[in-house]
Amino acid sequence: MWDFLQGNSRGKLIDWLKIDSWIDSGLYGAWIGFRDWWSAYSSFFGRFEIKGFWRACNELACEGLTLSVAGFLVVLAFALPAFEVAQGKINLSDEYSVTFLDRYGNEIGKRGLLRDDSVPLEEIPDHMIKATLATEDRRFFDHFGIDVMGTFRALAENARADQVVQGGSSLTQQLAKNMFLTPEKALSRKIKEAFIAVYLENHYTKPEILKLYFDRAYLGGGSYGVEAAAHYYFGKSIREVTLAESAMLAGMFKAPTRYAPHVNLAASRARANEVLTNMVEAGYLSEGQVYGARLNPARIVERGDSNTPDYFLDWAFEEVQRLMAGKPNHILVARTTVDLGLQKSADDALEDTVNKYGRSRNFNNGALVSMETDGAVRAMVGGKDYGQSQFNRAAHAYRQPGSSFKPYVYLTALQHGFTPETVVSDGYVSCGRWSPKNYSGGFRGRMTVRTALAKSINTVAVKLSLQAGRENVLADLEKIGIRHLKKTCSLALGDNGMTPLEHVGGYAVFASGGIEVRPYAIEEIRTIPGELLYNHDRDEPPRKRIFEQKVVEQLNSMLRTVVTAGTGRRSQLDYTNNAGKTGTSSAYRDAWFMGYTGQYVTGVWLGNDDFTPMARVTGGSFPAEAWKTYMEAAHDTDNIPVIPGVEPHPRQVAEQQRIAAIMSQSSTAELPVPPPAENVKDMPAATRQVLQEIGKLLKKAPRLKNRRRNESATREGTI
């Protein structure tokens, strides 16, 4: 042991100096090796070093490559959903062919396609094909779905004219929009449109794409496809149209309502002349060949005033597809809830408002929905001009309702201990770091809940939402059927988007006294032979009470105060009491008036599609005026049901008293005594004999078990 410790007989167990030396020399060698490698590496790449102008170009190229990769990843994010949309609908689009009737059984339009009845491409006249390609896409057979050269040419022309004079979308892109997307103007939609166009080009031949375009394009008058349009405008098949008629049809692809001959014959013929010029410029025809068509323009079938409720029919078609999903029958007749008289009044009210005030107050669109208190939609206007834009703002545009959302908050508050006469304070309130401000600025101090709603006080609405619970507000909205809203601090001020259709459906719950309301467009659906497939009263679950009647009556009385002493005074009617609420979103981007009588619930929205602000347009101004204009035309009698919780109008009380007096007099008055039989002049024997024979024939005639079934059978040849 001693020898071992002294290191005499054997070496030390661990030579620390040797290890230290090895580490030092290893690190030094590694450093020398790395320095030599780096020197060689730098010398090698130093041969490629560029300076001056070429170095700047290289840097730009590198940055461009980086941005391109990032852009590609962003575009790919849009491409995947687009392909999913195309793959999910490619075999389902327009499978149904539906003939629509109004509430009284009159035919009002068609939607969808019967593919077996469509005309083959080889039977469509050559001049119809040439007119379409010359006007819509001259490079159709050369591009891959996106006409890059055509797009740049259109941009150049639009820049030169300082306005949109040419469209950059290829025919395939237009087909992609018609088949799979909404017409809403948005960058995401344009990107999806481009990708779906490429998808179509890779899955279909050019003739197949052209055929799909001819079958699915909207051409006004409720007509989809060139075959339906040829019958509607010219009373003939597309196989038989002339060059002049083809030019008129091809001219309507761009804006079917604006250039529809029944709407503006002069504009339609001028547009047809442009199409003929396009055919000459494209080299398809000579000037001599189109000369005759210029001298003899197309003549249309006279149909009188067109009153097709296109926005409503689009929504009704969606409802039919939903109701008939998974069922084998696809050729259908659907009786709807629409009333063409009310629809015309709604169209006129909205159009007049936009035309009179839109330019000066910076708004160019709007929407209107009107329904019975049970949810039967009687009128729907989805925009100013269906020809310019088929996007249905009434059913699909999510816009901020502003203060018109507040009644939902007050409904919840009334269920949690508040009453219309509860005193609240208009003062500072906060939610996190956010605090609301009133429209007029400042605070008004103590007031009743009724006054706060009538004056649309923002701070009180937020306080009520916090005290009653925003979770409870959302729960009440779910009972109504509105389930997509999110819990936010400014929920009470209507910061979540809502469609006019669902918003009107919510107010219909108030008008019905707390009974649930599901807006609907379809009364019944039948097959061509008349078999009943769906009946709303039979197949829909019965409506149930979702809110206490007393609570809803209190809310209705408060919303009546909004009209008599609050922000909705412009909506007051002379013949019946109405209730409602105004709404204006931040920066005046949306303006609403939501109101109802005991018979109709109607909502009006005004704004811009691109969300640009209006010139201080509030819900109590033009929306309330348009609402009143429509409602005055809609009610054709003083015998209107009373809103639950609201007293009858004095004029209605007087009318009821008058009717009661007449009935009382009739019940006490002596009935007139018929004259003696001998004083009655006997009819001629020949007349008596004829009437007896008619009576015998009527008794022997078979009874009609289903009148509508027989009516549907007689229309079979026209569907």
XYZ file of C-alpha atoms in Angstrom:
719
model
C 0.000 0.000 0.000
C 2.757 2.403 0.886
C 4.558 1.672 -2.337
C 1.449 2.348 -4.300
C 0.937 5.715 -2.619
C 4.555 6.662 -3.150
C 4.357 5.600 -6.828
C 7.502 3.482 -6.606
C 6.355 0.087 -7.864
C 3.517 1.148 -10.318
C 2.482 4.368 -12.112
C -0.196 6.714 -10.823
C -3.813 5.672 -11.361
C -4.799 9.006 -13.098
C -2.280 11.216 -14.870
C -3.997 14.607 -14.618
C -1.220 16.486 -16.331
C -1.395 14.212 -19.327
C -5.184 14.649 -19.615
C -4.858 18.409 -19.391
C -2.199 18.413 -22.069
C -4.371 16.250 -24.331
C -7.363 18.561 -23.985
C -5.308 21.677 -24.683
C -3.615 20.229 -27.722
C -6.949 18.822 -29.038
C -8.748 22.159 -28.796
C -5.820 23.949 -30.372
C -5.691 21.440 -33.224
C -9.444 21.739 -33.780
C -9.227 25.510 -33.910
C -6.315 25.397 -36.388
C -8.227 22.896 -38.524
C -11.402 25.003 -38.534
C -9.423 28.148 -39.372
C -7.750 26.408 -42.299
C -11.138 25.082 -43.506
C -12.754 28.466 -43.218
C -9.901 30.085 -45.094
C -10.214 27.542 -47.898
C -14.020 27.942 -47.933
C -13.772 31.736 -48.107
C -11.126 31.561 -50.816
C -13.309 29.237 -52.897
C -16.469 31.332 -52.690
C -14.485 34.529 -52.946
C -14.109 33.720 -56.628
C -17.874 34.253 -57.024
C -18.093 37.524 -55.132
C -19.857 40.268 -57.012
C -19.858 43.954 -56.287
C -21.612 47.097 -57.369
C -24.664 46.888 -59.642
C -24.656 43.093 -59.968
C -24.549 42.662 -56.204
C -27.675 44.831 -55.855
C -29.434 42.721 -58.492
C -28.422 39.566 -56.640
C -29.806 40.886 -53.369
C -33.097 41.809 -55.032
C -33.335 38.364 -56.601
C -32.742 36.697 -53.235
C -35.390 38.841 -51.553
C -37.759 38.173 -54.407
C -37.252 34.437 -54.043
C -37.950 34.648 -50.327
C -41.148 36.654 -50.844
C -42.232 34.301 -53.616
C -41.932 31.307 -51.334
C -43.921 33.110 -48.639
C -46.542 34.140 -51.199
C -46.766 30.602 -52.481
C -47.484 29.337 -48.975
C -50.211 31.966 -48.493
C -51.791 31.147 -51.847
C -51.608 27.451 -51.032
C -53.648 28.163 -47.917
C -56.431 29.443 -50.191
C -55.969 26.692 -52.757
C -56.733 23.788 -50.450
C -60.182 25.089 -49.362
C -60.967 25.950 -52.989
C -60.235 22.419 -54.158
C -62.297 21.033 -51.280
C -65.232 23.222 -52.365
C -64.926 22.047 -55.964
C -64.584 18.373 -55.084
C -67.483 18.535 -52.656
C -69.916 20.130 -55.090
C -68.790 18.981 -58.500
C -71.325 16.160 -58.579
C -74.082 17.899 -56.610
C -74.440 21.328 -58.184
C -77.866 22.051 -59.667
C -79.184 18.509 -59.439
C -82.669 19.797 -58.733
C -85.121 21.307 -61.181
C -87.757 23.235 -59.267
C -90.763 25.208 -60.482
C -91.842 27.742 -57.870
C -95.351 28.984 -57.133
C -96.281 31.982 -55.020
C -98.485 31.690 -51.933
C -101.591 31.669 -54.135
C -100.381 28.950 -56.517
C -99.243 31.129 -59.442
C -95.992 30.158 -61.182
C -93.267 32.719 -60.480
C -90.013 31.173 -61.660
C -87.687 28.205 -61.863
C -84.350 27.262 -60.434
C -81.910 24.448 -61.068
C -81.282 22.370 -64.158
C -82.774 19.263 -65.663
C -79.605 17.931 -67.223
C -81.373 15.396 -69.466
C -83.271 18.229 -71.155
C -80.256 20.457 -71.795
C -79.297 20.991 -75.433
C -76.020 19.290 -76.495
C -73.201 21.643 -77.385
C -73.118 20.475 -80.991
C -76.759 21.599 -81.399
C -76.118 25.128 -80.118
C -75.710 27.428 -83.153
C -72.179 28.299 -84.153
C -72.911 32.021 -84.022
C -74.075 31.695 -80.390
C -70.745 30.109 -79.448
C -68.751 32.700 -81.387
C -70.726 35.595 -79.910
C -70.016 34.301 -76.398
C -66.310 33.706 -76.918
C -65.792 37.023 -78.716
C -67.356 38.899 -75.818
C -66.448 36.878 -72.733
C -63.158 35.081 -73.483
C -61.464 35.174 -76.903
C -58.473 33.155 -75.661
C -60.663 30.440 -74.126
C -59.018 27.600 -76.061
C -55.489 28.899 -75.365
C -55.311 29.502 -71.598
C -55.187 27.073 -68.656
C -58.185 28.525 -66.833
C -56.659 31.916 -66.069
C -56.039 34.232 -68.989
C -52.913 36.043 -67.804
C -52.584 38.130 -70.968
C -56.274 39.003 -70.910
C -56.045 40.038 -67.277
C -53.126 42.406 -67.898
C -54.888 43.801 -70.963
C -58.025 44.473 -68.924
C -55.966 46.174 -66.199
C -54.328 48.401 -68.776
C -57.665 49.347 -70.350
C -59.245 50.064 -66.975
C -56.264 52.200 -65.963
C -56.450 54.124 -69.235
C -60.189 54.766 -68.830
C -59.898 55.386 -65.056
C -62.861 53.046 -64.536
C -63.783 49.402 -64.987
C -64.457 48.940 -68.700
C -63.174 45.378 -69.125
C -63.344 42.316 -66.905
C -60.283 40.182 -66.342
C -62.015 36.914 -65.485
C -61.840 34.095 -67.990
C -64.908 32.135 -68.984
C -63.727 29.272 -66.765
C -63.386 31.630 -63.805
C -66.937 32.875 -64.386
C -68.125 29.268 -64.432
C -66.279 28.598 -61.173
C -68.088 31.526 -59.552
C -71.483 30.448 -60.910
C -71.099 26.826 -59.818
C -69.304 26.963 -56.500
C -68.986 30.470 -55.051
C -71.062 33.441 -54.048
C -70.916 36.662 -56.100
C -69.641 38.638 -53.088
C -66.720 40.872 -53.971
C -63.804 39.746 -51.824
C -60.131 38.930 -52.407
C -60.501 35.460 -50.887
C -63.331 34.690 -53.290
C -61.256 35.786 -56.304
C -58.357 33.565 -55.210
C -60.655 30.577 -54.748
C -62.209 31.351 -58.120
C -58.810 31.202 -59.804
C -57.877 27.878 -58.228
C -61.232 26.294 -59.003
C -60.833 27.462 -62.610
C -57.535 25.577 -62.797
C -59.221 22.579 -61.191
C -61.992 22.616 -63.813
C -59.494 22.893 -66.656
C -57.708 19.799 -65.375
C -60.867 17.730 -64.960
C -62.933 18.757 -67.969
C -62.318 19.329 -71.638
C -62.794 22.765 -73.161
C -66.095 21.775 -74.861
C -67.399 20.388 -71.566
C -66.520 23.621 -69.753
C -68.202 25.684 -72.451
C -71.316 23.506 -72.195
C -71.427 23.908 -68.412
C -71.129 27.670 -68.837
C -74.041 27.780 -71.275
C -76.190 25.710 -68.894
C -75.468 27.536 -65.632
C -75.195 31.209 -66.509
C -77.972 33.461 -65.239
C -79.562 35.478 -68.054
C -82.299 37.448 -66.310
C -86.002 36.846 -65.920
C -85.330 33.909 -63.630
C -83.734 32.025 -66.541
C -80.634 29.905 -66.025
C -78.918 28.648 -69.141
C -79.205 29.682 -72.785
C -81.990 27.196 -73.528
C -84.267 28.624 -70.827
C -83.346 32.186 -71.806
C -84.116 31.563 -75.490
C -87.578 30.298 -74.574
C -88.152 33.180 -72.164
C -87.070 36.015 -74.441
C -87.785 34.687 -77.931
C -90.256 31.834 -77.448
C -88.001 29.300 -79.166
C -85.243 26.809 -78.509
C -81.601 27.907 -78.526
C -81.242 25.659 -81.585
C -83.348 28.135 -83.587
C -81.998 31.532 -82.520
C -80.709 33.928 -85.173
C -77.438 35.841 -85.199
C -79.157 38.953 -83.804
C -80.769 36.929 -81.018
C -77.484 35.209 -80.198
C -75.799 38.609 -79.902
C -78.509 39.793 -77.508
C -78.175 36.675 -75.338
C -74.367 36.855 -75.301
C -74.583 40.489 -74.259
C -76.523 39.568 -71.118
C -73.809 37.379 -69.586
C -72.088 40.463 -68.159
C -75.123 42.052 -66.454
C -78.336 40.119 -67.101
C -80.756 42.517 -65.460
C -79.166 45.691 -66.821
C -79.160 44.379 -70.394
C -82.351 42.294 -70.234
C -84.611 43.464 -73.090
C -87.710 43.450 -70.884
C -85.994 45.869 -68.530
C -84.232 48.178 -71.009
C -84.702 47.294 -74.674
C -82.521 50.165 -75.905
C -79.598 49.142 -73.687
C -80.050 45.501 -74.666
C -79.886 46.284 -78.389
C -76.902 48.594 -77.917
C -75.132 45.816 -76.047
C -75.995 43.359 -78.865
C -74.330 45.754 -81.317
C -71.189 45.670 -79.162
C -71.232 41.881 -79.322
C -71.482 41.977 -83.122
C -68.526 44.351 -83.199
C -66.590 41.979 -80.943
C -67.261 39.123 -83.356
C -65.810 41.176 -86.218
C -62.760 42.255 -84.180
C -62.123 38.650 -83.138
C -62.163 37.584 -86.779
C -65.137 35.263 -86.410
C -67.341 37.158 -88.878
C -66.951 39.950 -91.383
C -68.684 43.299 -91.171
C -70.848 42.272 -94.108
C -72.019 39.144 -92.300
C -73.211 41.106 -89.246
C -74.721 43.958 -91.267
C -78.098 42.277 -91.529
C -78.214 41.598 -87.788
C -77.522 45.261 -87.094
C -80.382 46.359 -89.366
C -82.810 43.763 -87.978
C -82.259 43.518 -84.206
C -83.813 40.730 -82.184
C -87.499 40.948 -81.316
C -88.605 39.666 -77.937
C -91.783 38.038 -76.710
C -93.915 40.630 -74.942
C -94.456 39.622 -71.328
C -95.482 42.861 -69.659
C -93.821 43.916 -66.427
C -91.365 41.410 -65.035
C -91.858 40.846 -61.318
C -89.683 37.834 -60.576
C -88.560 37.716 -56.919
C -85.076 36.481 -57.792
C -83.399 36.908 -54.402
C -86.273 35.109 -52.724
C -86.193 32.311 -55.314
C -82.467 31.777 -54.763
C -83.061 31.354 -51.041
C -86.147 29.178 -51.628
C -84.059 26.945 -53.922
C -81.518 26.510 -51.114
C -84.376 25.570 -48.785
C -85.751 23.001 -51.234
C -82.333 21.365 -51.529
C -82.047 21.256 -47.745
C -85.516 19.769 -47.285
C -85.096 17.237 -50.092
C -81.527 16.183 -49.265
C -81.152 12.426 -49.555
C -84.509 11.955 -51.283
C -84.732 10.567 -54.833
C -87.129 13.111 -56.363
C -85.304 16.016 -58.012
C -87.923 17.383 -60.443
C -90.264 19.309 -58.171
C -92.984 21.914 -57.818
C -92.729 24.057 -54.680
C -95.400 26.406 -53.367
C -93.701 29.229 -51.501
C -94.684 31.885 -48.972
C -93.885 34.895 -51.145
C -96.579 37.464 -51.896
C -95.785 39.237 -55.168
C -97.741 42.328 -54.140
C -95.688 42.709 -50.981
C -92.528 41.837 -52.907
C -93.176 44.664 -55.374
C -93.726 47.102 -52.486
C -90.473 45.939 -50.871
C -88.512 46.302 -54.131
C -89.882 49.801 -54.682
C -89.242 50.954 -51.106
C -85.595 49.891 -51.124
C -84.862 50.997 -54.683
C -86.396 54.444 -54.138
C -84.397 54.947 -50.945
C -81.061 54.008 -52.540
C -81.749 56.041 -55.688
C -82.867 59.169 -53.798
C -80.287 59.289 -51.018
C -77.522 56.825 -51.845
C -75.272 59.111 -53.875
C -75.404 62.077 -51.501
C -75.080 59.990 -48.332
C -72.552 57.483 -49.684
C -74.391 54.161 -49.631
C -75.175 51.971 -52.615
C -76.966 48.898 -51.336
C -79.459 47.516 -48.916
C -81.680 44.615 -47.977
C -85.230 44.092 -46.739
C -86.955 41.052 -45.243
C -90.628 40.897 -44.300
C -92.408 37.941 -42.727
C -95.570 37.032 -40.881
C -95.270 36.618 -37.132
C -95.153 32.825 -37.635
C -92.035 33.046 -39.859
C -93.617 32.866 -43.336
C -91.414 35.161 -45.451
C -93.616 37.318 -47.688
C -90.941 39.497 -49.298
C -87.152 39.462 -49.587
C -84.885 42.004 -51.268
C -81.250 40.920 -51.229
C -79.753 43.970 -52.927
C -80.342 46.992 -55.113
C -79.934 45.185 -58.446
C -80.004 41.418 -58.927
C -78.516 41.815 -62.395
C -75.432 43.552 -61.056
C -74.968 41.229 -58.080
C -76.752 37.987 -57.249
C -75.262 37.926 -53.741
C -78.219 37.731 -51.370
C -77.494 40.264 -48.646
C -80.775 39.462 -46.929
C -79.905 35.808 -46.343
C -76.108 35.657 -46.408
C -74.540 39.035 -45.531
C -73.323 39.190 -41.928
C -73.364 42.834 -40.855
C -73.098 44.440 -37.426
C -76.621 45.173 -36.131
C -75.477 47.983 -33.831
C -78.100 49.118 -31.336
C -80.828 47.049 -33.012
C -79.224 44.170 -31.072
C -80.041 45.735 -27.702
C -83.571 44.266 -27.367
C -82.004 40.811 -26.957
C -79.990 42.156 -24.012
C -83.050 43.840 -22.492
C -85.027 40.603 -22.903
C -82.443 38.791 -20.787
C -82.407 41.602 -18.228
C -86.211 41.467 -17.884
C -85.919 37.748 -17.148
C -83.400 38.459 -14.381
C -85.335 40.857 -12.181
C -85.396 44.116 -14.142
C -88.646 45.815 -15.174
C -89.357 48.609 -17.670
C -89.532 51.061 -14.747
C -86.363 49.923 -12.978
C -84.085 52.919 -12.475
C -80.561 52.600 -13.840
C -77.679 55.013 -14.165
C -76.159 56.235 -17.395
C -72.562 56.531 -16.275
C -69.089 55.171 -16.707
C -68.789 51.416 -17.113
C -65.898 49.269 -18.222
C -65.206 45.721 -19.340
C -61.524 44.996 -19.081
C -59.773 47.981 -20.655
C -62.782 48.905 -22.814
C -65.484 51.372 -21.862
C -68.431 52.378 -24.100
C -69.454 55.881 -25.049
C -72.894 57.178 -25.936
C -73.754 58.391 -29.422
C -74.390 61.939 -28.213
C -71.423 61.940 -25.819
C -71.501 62.441 -22.064
C -73.808 60.820 -19.509
C -77.426 61.568 -18.596
C -77.531 60.180 -15.090
C -80.453 58.204 -13.660
C -83.298 56.993 -15.870
C -85.663 54.073 -16.276
C -84.831 50.996 -18.327
C -87.635 52.002 -20.720
C -86.065 55.400 -21.333
C -82.601 53.898 -21.759
C -83.830 51.652 -24.561
C -85.877 54.410 -26.188
C -82.870 56.752 -26.214
C -80.508 53.889 -27.106
C -78.085 54.555 -24.248
C -74.964 52.450 -24.807
C -73.650 52.429 -21.248
C -76.905 51.091 -19.816
C -77.061 48.282 -22.396
C -73.516 47.220 -21.491
C -74.290 47.372 -17.751
C -77.357 45.194 -18.236
C -75.381 42.656 -20.252
C -72.783 42.438 -17.474
C -75.314 42.276 -14.645
C -77.678 39.801 -16.342
C -74.741 37.842 -17.756
C -73.477 37.786 -21.316
C -73.655 33.985 -21.157
C -77.386 34.302 -20.507
C -77.802 36.680 -23.434
C -76.130 34.152 -25.723
C -78.272 31.369 -24.249
C -81.443 33.312 -25.047
C -80.200 33.892 -28.576
C -79.662 30.156 -28.952
C -83.307 29.633 -28.000
C -84.241 32.014 -30.797
C -82.031 30.100 -33.217
C -79.013 32.411 -33.427
C -76.022 30.328 -32.378
C -72.928 31.785 -34.022
C -72.342 34.880 -31.862
C -69.352 35.215 -29.562
C -69.008 36.546 -26.039
C -67.329 39.957 -26.204
C -67.282 43.070 -24.056
C -69.221 45.027 -26.687
C -71.742 42.235 -27.340
C -74.594 44.467 -26.128
C -73.765 47.047 -28.820
C -74.118 44.575 -31.675
C -70.486 43.977 -32.565
C -71.194 40.454 -33.937
C -72.395 40.041 -37.499
C -75.972 38.957 -38.228
C -77.943 38.463 -41.430
C -81.124 40.483 -41.948
C -83.080 37.224 -42.260
C -82.063 35.837 -38.871
C -82.394 39.287 -37.277
C -85.996 39.623 -38.496
C -86.638 36.089 -37.269
C -85.450 37.159 -33.818
C -87.818 40.130 -33.732
C -90.645 37.842 -34.885
C -90.303 36.063 -31.538
C -91.140 39.388 -29.861
C -94.105 39.979 -32.181
C -95.451 36.466 -31.519
C -95.408 36.956 -27.754
C -92.465 34.666 -26.997
C -93.311 31.735 -29.285
C -90.386 30.372 -31.296
C -90.217 31.416 -34.945
C -88.313 29.652 -37.705
C -88.264 31.714 -40.927
C -89.393 29.588 -43.864
C -89.994 29.942 -47.597
C -91.639 26.641 -48.562
C -95.266 25.726 -47.862
C -95.261 22.440 -49.736
C -93.292 20.430 -52.280
C -94.801 18.067 -54.832
C -93.636 15.923 -57.697
C -94.820 16.663 -61.228
C -97.695 14.117 -60.981
C -98.790 15.800 -57.748
C -97.450 13.531 -54.997
C -97.028 15.531 -51.807
C -93.455 15.192 -50.538
C -93.383 17.954 -47.944
C -95.923 20.128 -46.172
C -94.764 22.731 -43.702
C -97.700 22.385 -41.301
C -97.502 18.593 -41.406
C -93.760 17.975 -41.355
C -92.345 20.744 -39.181
C -92.433 20.373 -35.383
C -95.046 22.512 -33.604
C -93.890 25.872 -32.344
C -93.307 26.083 -28.621
C -93.073 28.861 -26.096
C -89.469 29.835 -25.372
C -89.995 33.007 -23.289
C -92.627 33.988 -20.746
C -95.372 36.043 -22.343
C -95.298 38.647 -19.562
C -91.601 39.312 -20.157
C -92.052 39.665 -23.918
C -95.051 41.949 -23.428
C -92.891 44.217 -21.263
C -90.228 44.297 -23.969
C -92.835 45.054 -26.653
C -94.160 47.988 -24.643
C -90.597 49.323 -24.347
C -89.997 48.922 -28.090
C -93.262 50.779 -28.659
C -91.766 53.666 -26.653
C -88.763 53.633 -29.022
C -91.193 54.501 -31.814
C -93.278 57.077 -29.938
C -90.585 58.873 -27.952
C -87.215 57.509 -29.008
C -84.940 57.028 -31.987
C -87.581 55.329 -34.176
C -90.134 58.120 -34.444
C -89.932 58.264 -38.255
C -91.439 54.797 -38.460
C -94.777 55.596 -36.783
C -97.842 54.364 -38.655
C -101.175 56.192 -38.734
C -103.490 53.178 -38.628
C -101.888 50.717 -36.178
C -99.324 50.660 -33.415
C -95.862 49.445 -34.302
C -92.763 48.695 -32.255
C -89.116 48.505 -33.229
C -85.520 49.532 -32.781
C -82.929 51.472 -34.725
C -79.339 50.356 -35.161
C -76.152 52.027 -36.386
C -72.778 50.289 -36.357
C -69.424 51.946 -35.725
C -68.278 54.559 -38.251
C -71.754 54.474 -39.869
C -70.984 51.317 -41.828
C -74.426 49.789 -41.230
C -77.824 51.332 -40.607
C -80.854 49.256 -39.552
C -84.472 49.586 -38.623
C -86.146 46.500 -37.222
C -89.864 46.792 -36.536
C -93.176 44.998 -36.457
C -96.938 45.286 -36.211
C -99.262 42.534 -35.101
C -99.195 41.165 -38.650
C -95.762 41.729 -40.240
C -92.178 41.799 -38.973
C -89.824 43.720 -41.262
C -86.167 44.651 -41.188
C -84.294 47.128 -43.403
C -80.501 47.368 -43.734
C -78.550 50.018 -45.663
C -74.797 50.161 -46.289
C -71.959 49.389 -48.689
C -70.653 45.999 -49.766
C -67.045 47.066 -49.163
C -67.818 48.218 -45.577
C -66.945 51.838 -46.330
C -68.653 54.339 -43.994
C -71.791 56.197 -44.991
C -72.260 59.936 -44.522
C -73.717 59.824 -40.995
C -76.671 57.628 -41.960
C -78.374 56.267 -38.833
C -81.019 53.594 -38.427
C -83.589 56.193 -37.437
C -83.282 58.032 -40.762
C -83.534 56.364 -44.166
C -83.970 52.766 -42.931
C -86.910 53.823 -40.771
C -88.407 55.788 -43.672
C -88.041 52.860 -46.072
C -89.594 50.572 -43.450
C -92.591 52.882 -43.085
C -93.035 53.208 -46.855
C -93.142 49.439 -47.245
C -95.403 48.788 -44.246
C -97.930 51.392 -45.352
C -98.244 49.574 -48.659
C -98.222 46.112 -47.062
C -101.221 46.553 -44.764
C -104.430 46.650 -46.776
C -106.886 46.610 -43.868
C -107.353 48.122 -40.425
C -108.182 44.683 -39.013
C -104.606 44.059 -37.841
C -103.805 41.879 -34.812
C -102.568 43.696 -31.721
C -98.940 43.364 -30.633
C -98.798 41.459 -27.322
C -98.365 43.998 -24.530
C -99.250 47.014 -26.709
C -102.614 48.768 -26.643
C -104.661 48.851 -29.871
C -104.342 51.957 -32.015
C -107.201 54.479 -31.531
C -108.150 54.075 -35.167
C -108.408 50.325 -34.714
C -110.466 50.787 -31.536
C -112.884 53.027 -33.439
C -113.145 50.487 -36.267
C -113.810 47.645 -33.820
C -116.513 49.701 -32.119
C -118.130 50.455 -35.475
C -118.147 46.786 -36.470
C -119.569 45.802 -33.054
C -122.368 48.360 -33.437
C -123.285 47.024 -36.871
C -123.337 43.447 -35.579
C -125.483 44.491 -32.619
C -128.003 46.219 -34.885
C -128.102 43.226 -37.212
C -128.870 40.804 -34.375
C -131.848 42.858 -33.076
C -133.313 43.965 -36.384
C -136.320 42.096 -37.777
C -135.564 39.915 -40.754
C -137.311 40.980 -43.987
C -140.418 38.931 -44.795
C -140.221 37.208 -48.171
C -142.991 38.075 -50.641
C -145.832 35.602 -51.118
C -145.208 32.847 -53.622
C -147.978 33.972 -55.898
C -146.280 37.360 -56.300
C -143.011 35.782 -57.482
C -142.753 35.688 -61.243
C -142.278 32.100 -62.379
C -139.296 31.336 -64.679
C -139.909 30.029 -68.181
C -140.316 26.269 -68.505
C -137.366 26.028 -70.929
C -135.048 27.729 -68.431
C -136.187 25.444 -65.642
C -135.552 22.401 -67.827
C -131.993 23.514 -68.681
C -131.153 24.123 -64.993
C -132.513 20.707 -64.066
C -130.300 19.063 -66.697
C -127.241 20.950 -65.431
C -128.040 19.804 -61.893
C -128.194 16.173 -63.002
C -124.810 16.467 -64.764
C -123.184 18.012 -61.703
C -124.465 15.227 -59.481
C -123.036 12.586 -61.819
C -119.659 14.335 -62.242
C -116.690 12.729 -60.364
C -115.493 14.633 -57.358
C -112.038 16.256 -57.533
C -110.153 14.833 -54.563
C -107.134 17.118 -54.891
C -107.505 20.263 -56.895
C -103.835 21.221 -56.726
C -102.760 17.773 -57.893
C -104.826 18.172 -61.034
C -103.512 21.670 -61.580
C -99.957 20.403 -61.275
C -100.666 17.615 -63.754
C -101.891 20.101 -66.345
C -98.620 22.019 -66.041
C -96.487 18.937 -66.654
C -95.704 19.908 -70.210
C -94.389 23.321 -69.153
C -91.997 22.189 -66.434
